[in-house]
CSV table of C-alpha atoms in Angstrom, one decimal:
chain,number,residue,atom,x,y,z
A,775,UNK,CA,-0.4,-24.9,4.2
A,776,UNK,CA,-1.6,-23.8,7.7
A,777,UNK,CA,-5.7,-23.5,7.0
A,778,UNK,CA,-7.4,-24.0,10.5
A,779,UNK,CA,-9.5,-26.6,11.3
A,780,UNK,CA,-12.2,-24.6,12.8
A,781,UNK,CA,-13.0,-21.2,13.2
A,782,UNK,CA,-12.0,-18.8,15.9
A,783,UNK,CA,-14.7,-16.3,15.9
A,784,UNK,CA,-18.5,-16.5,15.9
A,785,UNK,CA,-18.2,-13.9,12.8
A,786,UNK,CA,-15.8,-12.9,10.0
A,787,UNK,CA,-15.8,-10.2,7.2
A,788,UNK,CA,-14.7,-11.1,3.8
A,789,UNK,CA,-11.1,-10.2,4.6
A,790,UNK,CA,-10.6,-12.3,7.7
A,791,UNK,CA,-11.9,-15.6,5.8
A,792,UNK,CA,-10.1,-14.7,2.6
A,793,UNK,CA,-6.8,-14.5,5.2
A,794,UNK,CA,-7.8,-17.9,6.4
A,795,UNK,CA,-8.3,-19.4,3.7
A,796,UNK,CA,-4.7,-18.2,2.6
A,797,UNK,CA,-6.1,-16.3,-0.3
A,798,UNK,CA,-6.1,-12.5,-1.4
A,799,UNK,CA,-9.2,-10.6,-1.3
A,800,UNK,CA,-9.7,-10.3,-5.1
A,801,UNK,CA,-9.1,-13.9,-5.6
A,802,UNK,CA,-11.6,-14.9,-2.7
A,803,UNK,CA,-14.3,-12.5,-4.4
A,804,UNK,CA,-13.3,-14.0,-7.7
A,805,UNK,CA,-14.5,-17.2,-6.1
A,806,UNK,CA,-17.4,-16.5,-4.2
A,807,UNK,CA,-18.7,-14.9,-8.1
A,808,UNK,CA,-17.6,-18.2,-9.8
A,809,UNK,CA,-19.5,-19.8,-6.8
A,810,UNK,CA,-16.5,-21.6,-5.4
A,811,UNK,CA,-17.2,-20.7,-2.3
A,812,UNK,CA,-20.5,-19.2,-0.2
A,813,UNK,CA,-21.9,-16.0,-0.3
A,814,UNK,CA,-21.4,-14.1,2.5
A,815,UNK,CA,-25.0,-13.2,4.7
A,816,UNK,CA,-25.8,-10.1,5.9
A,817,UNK,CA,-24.4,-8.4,9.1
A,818,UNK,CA,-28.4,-6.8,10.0
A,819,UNK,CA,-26.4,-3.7,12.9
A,820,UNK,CA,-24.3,-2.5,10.5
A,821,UNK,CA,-24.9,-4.4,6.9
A,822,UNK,CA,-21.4,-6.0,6.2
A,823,UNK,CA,-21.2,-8.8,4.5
A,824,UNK,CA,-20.0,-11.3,7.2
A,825,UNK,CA,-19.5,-15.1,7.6
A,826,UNK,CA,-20.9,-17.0,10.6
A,827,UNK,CA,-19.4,-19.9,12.1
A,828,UNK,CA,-21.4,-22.5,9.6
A,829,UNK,CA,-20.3,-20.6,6.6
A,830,UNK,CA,-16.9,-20.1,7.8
A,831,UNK,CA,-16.7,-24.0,8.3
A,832,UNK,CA,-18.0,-24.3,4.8
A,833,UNK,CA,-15.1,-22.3,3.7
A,834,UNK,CA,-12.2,-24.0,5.3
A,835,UNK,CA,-13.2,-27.5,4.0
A,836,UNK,CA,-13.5,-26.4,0.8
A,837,UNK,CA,-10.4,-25.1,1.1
A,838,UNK,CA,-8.7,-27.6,2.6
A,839,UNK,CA,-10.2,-30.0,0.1
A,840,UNK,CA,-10.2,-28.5,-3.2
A,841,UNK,CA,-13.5,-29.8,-3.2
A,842,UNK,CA,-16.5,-26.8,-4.0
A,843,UNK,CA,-19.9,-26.6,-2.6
A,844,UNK,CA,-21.4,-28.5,-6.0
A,845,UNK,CA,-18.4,-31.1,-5.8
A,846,UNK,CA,-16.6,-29.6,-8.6
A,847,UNK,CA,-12.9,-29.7,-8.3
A,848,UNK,CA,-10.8,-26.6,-7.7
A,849,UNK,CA,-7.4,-25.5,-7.9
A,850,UNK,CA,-6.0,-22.9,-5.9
A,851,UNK,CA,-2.6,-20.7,-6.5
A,852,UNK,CA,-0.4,-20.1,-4.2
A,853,UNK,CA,-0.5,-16.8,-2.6
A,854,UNK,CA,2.6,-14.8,-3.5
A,855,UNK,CA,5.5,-13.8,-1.1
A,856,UNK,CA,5.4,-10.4,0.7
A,857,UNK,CA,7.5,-7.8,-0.8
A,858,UNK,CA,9.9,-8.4,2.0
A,859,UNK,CA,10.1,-12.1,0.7
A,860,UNK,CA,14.2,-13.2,-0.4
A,861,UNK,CA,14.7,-13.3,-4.1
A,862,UNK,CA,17.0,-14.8,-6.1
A,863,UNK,CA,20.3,-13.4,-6.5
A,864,UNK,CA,20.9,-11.4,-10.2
A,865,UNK,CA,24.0,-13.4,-11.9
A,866,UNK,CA,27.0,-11.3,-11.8
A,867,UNK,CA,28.5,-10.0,-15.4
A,868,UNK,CA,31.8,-11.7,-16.0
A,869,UNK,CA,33.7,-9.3,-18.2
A,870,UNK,CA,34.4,-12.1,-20.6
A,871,UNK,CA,30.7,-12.2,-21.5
A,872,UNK,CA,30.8,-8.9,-23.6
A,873,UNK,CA,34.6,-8.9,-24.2
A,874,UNK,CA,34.4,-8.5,-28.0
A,875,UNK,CA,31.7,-5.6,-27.9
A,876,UNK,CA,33.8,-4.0,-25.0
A,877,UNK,CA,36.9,-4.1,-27.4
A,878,UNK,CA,35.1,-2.4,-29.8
A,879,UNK,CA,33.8,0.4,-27.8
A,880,UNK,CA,37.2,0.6,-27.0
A,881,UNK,CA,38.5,0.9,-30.2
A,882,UNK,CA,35.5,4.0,-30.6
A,883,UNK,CA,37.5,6.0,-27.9
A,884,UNK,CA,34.8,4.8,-25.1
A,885,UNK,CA,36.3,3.3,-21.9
A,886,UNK,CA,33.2,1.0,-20.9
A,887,UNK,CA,32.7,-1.6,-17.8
A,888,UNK,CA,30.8,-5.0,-17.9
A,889,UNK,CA,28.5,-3.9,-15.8
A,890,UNK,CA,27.7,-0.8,-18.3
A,891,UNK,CA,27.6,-2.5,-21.1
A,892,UNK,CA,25.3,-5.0,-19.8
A,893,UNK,CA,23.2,-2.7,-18.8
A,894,UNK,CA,23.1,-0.7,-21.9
A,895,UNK,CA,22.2,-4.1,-23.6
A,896,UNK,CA,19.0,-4.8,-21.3
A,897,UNK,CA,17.5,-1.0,-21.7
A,898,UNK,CA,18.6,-1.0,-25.8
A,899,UNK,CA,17.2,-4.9,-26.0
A,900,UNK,CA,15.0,-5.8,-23.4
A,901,UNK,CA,13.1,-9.0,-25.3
A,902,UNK,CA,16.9,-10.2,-27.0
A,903,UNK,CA,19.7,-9.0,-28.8
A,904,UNK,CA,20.0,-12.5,-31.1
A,905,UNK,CA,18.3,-11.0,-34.4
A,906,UNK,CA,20.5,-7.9,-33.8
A,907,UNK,CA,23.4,-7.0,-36.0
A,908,UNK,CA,26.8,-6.7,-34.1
A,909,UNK,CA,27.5,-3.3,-35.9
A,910,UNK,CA,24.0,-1.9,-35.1
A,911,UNK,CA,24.5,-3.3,-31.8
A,912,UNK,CA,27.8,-1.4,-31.0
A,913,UNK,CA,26.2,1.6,-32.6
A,914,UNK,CA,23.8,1.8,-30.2
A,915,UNK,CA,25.3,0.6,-26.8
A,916,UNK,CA,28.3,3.5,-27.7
A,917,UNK,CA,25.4,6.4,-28.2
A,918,UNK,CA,24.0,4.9,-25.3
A,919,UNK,CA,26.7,5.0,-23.1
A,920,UNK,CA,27.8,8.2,-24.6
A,921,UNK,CA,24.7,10.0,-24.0
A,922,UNK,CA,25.0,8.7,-20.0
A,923,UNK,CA,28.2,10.7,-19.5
């Protein structure tokens, strides 16, 4: 975690000290209502809520302790990974894995990949497929897959 130690600037808005403090802009606003963290003052020229160089201080050690302004403790999510961000790798479908229901399609006339099947099962069944009866479930993965043709 990469918080400064002290601030930069003389002044802030909301957005720059919710980016120093590592933390999105709803979840810093989230704190300031739950008083986590100080209320911004005032910027009198044009109105904006701003923090000054005391506040923003105020800010960092709060966040860099855990520790609010009333010395209540506070815990503080970690901010999500961009979009951009790696993710893990989907498991590949072994054709094994459906073998039996691929037979049976077979057996129905249907010609059917793993990887169709597989997905057929994960729009049909998103939640799970245990409670579902084999029949029913070749019954539907064939209309499926029929109707995609």
């Amino acid at each position: 975690m990469n918080i400064p130690e002290t601030p930069t600037k003389a002044v802030v808005s909301v957005r720059e000290m919710a980016e120093m403090c590592l933390l999105s802009r709803s979840r810093f606003h989230a704190l300031i209502q739950a008083s986590v963290f100080p209320t911004p003052i005032r910027n009198e020229s044009c109105k904006r809520p701003v923090y000054d160089l005391e506040l923003q201080k105020k800010c960092l050690e709060i966040r860099r302790t855990g520790i609010d302004a009333e010395g209540r403790p506070v815990v503080f999510n970690r901010k999500r990974r961009a979009s951009g961000a790696k993710q893990r790798p989907r498991p590949r479908v072994n054709a094994t894995d459906h073998a039996d229901l691929i037979e049976s399609l077979k057996s129905l006339g249907l010609q059917a990949k793993a990887e169709a099947v597989e997905s057929a099962l994960g729009e049909l069944f998103p939640n799970s497929q245990a409670d579902v009866d084999e029949g029913e479930k070749v019954r539907r993965v064939f209309l499926h897959l029929q109707q995609k043709k």
